[in-house]
Amino acid sequence: DNAAFGEMLEFIQAHYRDPSFASSTVAQHFGVSQSNVTRMFNRFNQTGFLEYLHSLRIAKARELLETTGYSVADISMMVGYTNTLTMTRAFKRYTGTTPGSFRKGR
C-alpha cells in the first residue's frame, strides 16, 4: 500500500547514513519480508532498494562536496559508505565523475 511505502521511504531517509543499513533493516523494522520490500520498491518507486539507497547517499555527498570542506574520506563515512573507494565508485556511476572532480568543477 502506498502509505506504508511512504513510511518506508521516511525510515530510509532517516537511517541511510548507517553503513550496515540494508533492505533487511527495513523489512525487520516494518515486520515484512525482504521480498515484500523489494516488491514495494518495484511497484511504487520504479527502482530497486539498493538503487534508492545509493541515490540518497550520493545526493547527500554532492551536497557536502559543494557546501563543506570535508575530505572525500570523511564525506564517505558521513553518508554511509564504509570506505572512500566504494563511495567513489558509486559517485562516478551516478554522476559520471569522481567526487574530487565534482568538487573542483563547481
mmCIF file with all atom_site columns, C-alpha atoms in Angstrom:
data_model
loop_
_atom_site.group_PDB
_atom_site.id
_atom_site.type_symbol
_atom_site.label_atom_id
_atom_site.label_alt_id
_atom_site.label_comp_id
_atom_site.label_asym_id
_atom_site.label_entity_id
_atom_site.label_seq_id
_atom_site.pdbx_PDB_ins_code
_atom_site.Cartn_x
_atom_site.Cartn_y
_atom_site.Cartn_z
_atom_site.occupancy
_atom_site.B_iso_or_equiv
_atom_site.pdbx_formal_charge
_atom_site.auth_seq_id
_atom_site.auth_comp_id
_atom_site.auth_asym_id
_atom_site.auth_atom_id
_atom_site.pdbx_PDB_model_num
ATOM 1   C CA . ASP A 1 1   ? 0.000  0.000  0.000   1.00 0.00 ? 1   ASP A CA 1
ATOM 2   C CA . ASN A 1 2   ? 1.245  3.461  -0.908  1.00 0.00 ? 2   ASN A CA 1
ATOM 3   C CA . ALA A 1 3   ? 1.019  4.906  2.638   1.00 0.00 ? 3   ALA A CA 1
ATOM 4   C CA . ALA A 1 4   ? 3.138  2.078  4.039   1.00 0.00 ? 4   ALA A CA 1
ATOM 5   C CA . PHE A 1 5   ? 5.686  2.645  1.279   1.00 0.00 ? 5   PHE A CA 1
ATOM 6   C CA . GLY A 1 6   ? 5.817  6.337  2.188   1.00 0.00 ? 6   GLY A CA 1
ATOM 7   C CA . GLU A 1 7   ? 6.627  5.352  5.762   1.00 0.00 ? 7   GLU A CA 1
ATOM 8   C CA . MET A 1 8   ? 9.391  3.086  4.465   1.00 0.00 ? 8   MET A CA 1
ATOM 9   C CA . LEU A 1 9   ? 10.898 5.959  2.475   1.00 0.00 ? 9   LEU A CA 1
ATOM 10  C CA . GLU A 1 10  ? 10.856 8.183  5.565   1.00 0.00 ? 10  GLU A CA 1
ATOM 11  C CA . PHE A 1 11  ? 12.547 5.434  7.581   1.00 0.00 ? 11  PHE A CA 1
ATOM 12  C CA . ILE A 1 12  ? 15.225 5.003  4.911   1.00 0.00 ? 12  ILE A CA 1
ATOM 13  C CA . GLN A 1 13  ? 15.833 8.757  4.709   1.00 0.00 ? 13  GLN A CA 1
ATOM 14  C CA . ALA A 1 14  ? 16.302 8.844  8.480   1.00 0.00 ? 14  ALA A CA 1
ATOM 15  C CA . HIS A 1 15  ? 18.749 5.910  8.585   1.00 0.00 ? 15  HIS A CA 1
ATOM 16  C CA . TYR A 1 16  ? 20.642 5.767  5.269   1.00 0.00 ? 16  TYR A CA 1
ATOM 17  C CA . ARG A 1 17  ? 23.842 7.026  6.954   1.00 0.00 ? 17  ARG A CA 1
ATOM 18  C CA . ASP A 1 18  ? 24.216 3.709  8.804   1.00 0.00 ? 18  ASP A CA 1
ATOM 19  C CA . PRO A 1 19  ? 26.795 1.672  6.823   1.00 0.00 ? 19  PRO A CA 1
ATOM 20  C CA . SER A 1 20  ? 25.048 -1.593 7.742   1.00 0.00 ? 20  SER A CA 1
ATOM 21  C CA . PHE A 1 21  ? 21.646 -0.328 6.568   1.00 0.00 ? 21  PHE A CA 1
ATOM 22  C CA . ALA A 1 22  ? 20.005 -2.774 4.156   1.00 0.00 ? 22  ALA A CA 1
ATOM 23  C CA . SER A 1 23  ? 16.634 -3.873 2.876   1.00 0.00 ? 23  SER A CA 1
ATOM 24  C CA . SER A 1 24  ? 16.647 -6.425 5.698   1.00 0.00 ? 24  SER A CA 1
ATOM 25  C CA . THR A 1 25  ? 16.760 -3.499 8.168   1.00 0.00 ? 25  THR A CA 1
ATOM 26  C CA . VAL A 1 26  ? 13.632 -2.039 6.577   1.00 0.00 ? 26  VAL A CA 1
ATOM 27  C CA . ALA A 1 27  ? 11.915 -5.430 6.470   1.00 0.00 ? 27  ALA A CA 1
ATOM 28  C CA . GLN A 1 28  ? 12.654 -6.095 10.134  1.00 0.00 ? 28  GLN A CA 1
ATOM 29  C CA . HIS A 1 29  ? 11.523 -2.624 11.231  1.00 0.00 ? 29  HIS A CA 1
ATOM 30  C CA . PHE A 1 30  ? 8.193  -2.927 9.412   1.00 0.00 ? 30  PHE A CA 1
ATOM 31  C CA . GLY A 1 31  ? 7.654  -6.628 10.135  1.00 0.00 ? 31  GLY A CA 1
ATOM 32  C CA . VAL A 1 32  ? 7.601  -7.694 6.489   1.00 0.00 ? 32  VAL A CA 1
ATOM 33  C CA . SER A 1 33  ? 9.788  -9.920 4.351   1.00 0.00 ? 33  SER A CA 1
ATOM 34  C CA . GLN A 1 34  ? 12.724 -8.621 2.328   1.00 0.00 ? 34  GLN A CA 1
ATOM 35  C CA . SER A 1 35  ? 10.944 -9.725 -0.829  1.00 0.00 ? 35  SER A CA 1
ATOM 36  C CA . ASN A 1 36  ? 7.978  -7.597 0.217   1.00 0.00 ? 36  ASN A CA 1
ATOM 37  C CA . VAL A 1 37  ? 10.286 -4.556 0.495   1.00 0.00 ? 37  VAL A CA 1
ATOM 38  C CA . THR A 1 38  ? 11.680 -5.340 -2.963  1.00 0.00 ? 38  THR A CA 1
ATOM 39  C CA . ARG A 1 39  ? 8.186  -5.724 -4.409  1.00 0.00 ? 39  ARG A CA 1
ATOM 40  C CA . MET A 1 40  ? 7.057  -2.415 -2.933  1.00 0.00 ? 40  MET A CA 1
ATOM 41  C CA . PHE A 1 41  ? 10.064 -0.628 -4.394  1.00 0.00 ? 41  PHE A CA 1
ATOM 42  C CA . ASN A 1 42  ? 9.455  -2.081 -7.815  1.00 0.00 ? 42  ASN A CA 1
ATOM 43  C CA . ARG A 1 43  ? 5.765  -1.185 -7.644  1.00 0.00 ? 43  ARG A CA 1
ATOM 44  C CA . PHE A 1 44  ? 5.863  2.324  -6.184  1.00 0.00 ? 44  PHE A CA 1
ATOM 45  C CA . ASN A 1 45  ? 9.345  3.638  -6.965  1.00 0.00 ? 45  ASN A CA 1
ATOM 46  C CA . GLN A 1 46  ? 10.369 2.057  -10.281 1.00 0.00 ? 46  GLN A CA 1
ATOM 47  C CA . THR A 1 47  ? 13.850 1.476  -8.806  1.00 0.00 ? 47  THR A CA 1
ATOM 48  C CA . GLY A 1 48  ? 15.253 -1.127 -6.517  1.00 0.00 ? 48  GLY A CA 1
ATOM 49  C CA . PHE A 1 49  ? 16.021 -0.616 -2.857  1.00 0.00 ? 49  PHE A CA 1
ATOM 50  C CA . LEU A 1 50  ? 19.780 -0.502 -3.352  1.00 0.00 ? 50  LEU A CA 1
ATOM 51  C CA . GLU A 1 51  ? 19.464 1.974  -6.212  1.00 0.00 ? 51  GLU A CA 1
ATOM 52  C CA . TYR A 1 52  ? 17.368 4.225  -3.985  1.00 0.00 ? 52  TYR A CA 1
ATOM 53  C CA . LEU A 1 53  ? 19.803 3.918  -1.076  1.00 0.00 ? 53  LEU A CA 1
ATOM 54  C CA . HIS A 1 54  ? 22.777 4.810  -3.283  1.00 0.00 ? 54  HIS A CA 1
ATOM 55  C CA . SER A 1 55  ? 20.946 7.749  -4.854  1.00 0.00 ? 55  SER A CA 1
ATOM 56  C CA . LEU A 1 56  ? 20.205 9.165  -1.373  1.00 0.00 ? 56  LEU A CA 1
ATOM 57  C CA . ARG A 1 57  ? 23.791 8.747  -0.278  1.00 0.00 ? 57  ARG A CA 1
ATOM 58  C CA . ILE A 1 58  ? 25.186 10.299 -3.456  1.00 0.00 ? 58  ILE A CA 1
ATOM 59  C CA . ALA A 1 59  ? 22.779 13.245 -3.297  1.00 0.00 ? 59  ALA A CA 1
ATOM 60  C CA . LYS A 1 60  ? 23.966 13.985 0.246   1.00 0.00 ? 60  LYS A CA 1
ATOM 61  C CA . ALA A 1 61  ? 27.608 13.504 -0.770  1.00 0.00 ? 61  ALA A CA 1
ATOM 62  C CA . ARG A 1 62  ? 27.153 16.003 -3.618  1.00 0.00 ? 62  ARG A CA 1
ATOM 63  C CA . GLU A 1 63  ? 25.636 18.498 -1.203  1.00 0.00 ? 63  GLU A CA 1
ATOM 64  C CA . LEU A 1 64  ? 28.532 18.067 1.250   1.00 0.00 ? 64  LEU A CA 1
ATOM 65  C CA . LEU A 1 65  ? 31.122 18.381 -1.526  1.00 0.00 ? 65  LEU A CA 1
ATOM 66  C CA . GLU A 1 66  ? 29.502 21.637 -2.642  1.00 0.00 ? 66  GLU A CA 1
ATOM 67  C CA . THR A 1 67  ? 28.954 23.206 0.758   1.00 0.00 ? 67  THR A CA 1
ATOM 68  C CA . THR A 1 68  ? 31.722 21.957 3.077   1.00 0.00 ? 68  THR A CA 1
ATOM 69  C CA . GLY A 1 69  ? 35.451 21.442 3.146   1.00 0.00 ? 69  GLY A CA 1
ATOM 70  C CA . TYR A 1 70  ? 35.221 17.900 4.483   1.00 0.00 ? 70  TYR A CA 1
ATOM 71  C CA . SER A 1 71  ? 37.532 15.385 2.833   1.00 0.00 ? 71  SER A CA 1
ATOM 72  C CA . VAL A 1 72  ? 36.101 12.778 0.479   1.00 0.00 ? 72  VAL A CA 1
ATOM 73  C CA . ALA A 1 73  ? 37.009 10.145 3.090   1.00 0.00 ? 73  ALA A CA 1
ATOM 74  C CA . ASP A 1 74  ? 35.040 11.984 5.787   1.00 0.00 ? 74  ASP A CA 1
ATOM 75  C CA . ILE A 1 75  ? 32.076 12.503 3.465   1.00 0.00 ? 75  ILE A CA 1
ATOM 76  C CA . SER A 1 76  ? 32.115 8.809  2.568   1.00 0.00 ? 76  SER A CA 1
ATOM 77  C CA . MET A 1 77  ? 31.676 7.903  6.224   1.00 0.00 ? 77  MET A CA 1
ATOM 78  C CA . MET A 1 78  ? 29.098 10.662 6.813   1.00 0.00 ? 78  MET A CA 1
ATOM 79  C CA . VAL A 1 79  ? 26.786 9.360  4.089   1.00 0.00 ? 79  VAL A CA 1
ATOM 80  C CA . GLY A 1 80  ? 27.026 5.671  4.999   1.00 0.00 ? 80  GLY A CA 1
ATOM 81  C CA . TYR A 1 81  ? 29.837 4.197  2.930   1.00 0.00 ? 81  TYR A CA 1
ATOM 82  C CA . THR A 1 82  ? 32.396 2.060  4.733   1.00 0.00 ? 82  THR A CA 1
ATOM 83  C CA . ASN A 1 83  ? 35.278 3.359  2.635   1.00 0.00 ? 83  ASN A CA 1
ATOM 84  C CA . THR A 1 84  ? 36.199 6.017  0.100   1.00 0.00 ? 84  THR A CA 1
ATOM 85  C CA . LEU A 1 85  ? 36.614 3.598  -2.804  1.00 0.00 ? 85  LEU A CA 1
ATOM 86  C CA . THR A 1 86  ? 33.037 2.335  -2.504  1.00 0.00 ? 86  THR A CA 1
ATOM 87  C CA . MET A 1 87  ? 31.657 5.874  -2.462  1.00 0.00 ? 87  MET A CA 1
ATOM 88  C CA . THR A 1 88  ? 33.888 6.966  -5.343  1.00 0.00 ? 88  THR A CA 1
ATOM 89  C CA . ARG A 1 89  ? 32.658 4.071  -7.485  1.00 0.00 ? 89  ARG A CA 1
ATOM 90  C CA . ALA A 1 90  ? 29.012 4.785  -6.668  1.00 0.00 ? 90  ALA A CA 1
ATOM 91  C CA . PHE A 1 91  ? 29.516 8.531  -7.134  1.00 0.00 ? 91  PHE A CA 1
ATOM 92  C CA . LYS A 1 92  ? 31.033 8.012  -10.574 1.00 0.00 ? 92  LYS A CA 1
ATOM 93  C CA . ARG A 1 93  ? 28.228 5.630  -11.540 1.00 0.00 ? 93  ARG A CA 1
ATOM 94  C CA . TYR A 1 94  ? 25.515 8.127  -10.581 1.00 0.00 ? 94  TYR A CA 1
ATOM 95  C CA . THR A 1 95  ? 27.165 11.399 -11.607 1.00 0.00 ? 95  THR A CA 1
ATOM 96  C CA . GLY A 1 96  ? 29.638 10.435 -14.314 1.00 0.00 ? 96  GLY A CA 1
ATOM 97  C CA . THR A 1 97  ? 32.563 11.949 -12.408 1.00 0.00 ? 97  THR A CA 1
ATOM 98  C CA . THR A 1 98  ? 34.620 11.354 -9.284  1.00 0.00 ? 98  THR A CA 1
ATOM 99  C CA . PRO A 1 99  ? 33.970 13.244 -6.051  1.00 0.00 ? 99  PRO A CA 1
ATOM 100 C CA . GLY A 1 100 ? 37.249 15.144 -6.408  1.00 0.00 ? 100 GLY A CA 1
ATOM 101 C CA . SER A 1 101 ? 36.497 16.205 -9.974  1.00 0.00 ? 101 SER A CA 1
ATOM 102 C CA . PHE A 1 102 ? 32.949 17.171 -8.973  1.00 0.00 ? 102 PHE A CA 1
ATOM 103 C CA . ARG A 1 103 ? 34.260 19.404 -6.213  1.00 0.00 ? 103 ARG A CA 1
ATOM 104 C CA . LYS A 1 104 ? 36.845 21.062 -8.492  1.00 0.00 ? 104 LYS A CA 1
ATOM 105 C CA . GLY A 1 105 ? 34.257 21.641 -11.212 1.00 0.00 ? 105 GLY A CA 1
ATOM 106 C CA . ARG A 1 106 ? 31.774 23.603 -9.131  1.00 0.00 ? 106 ARG A CA 1
#
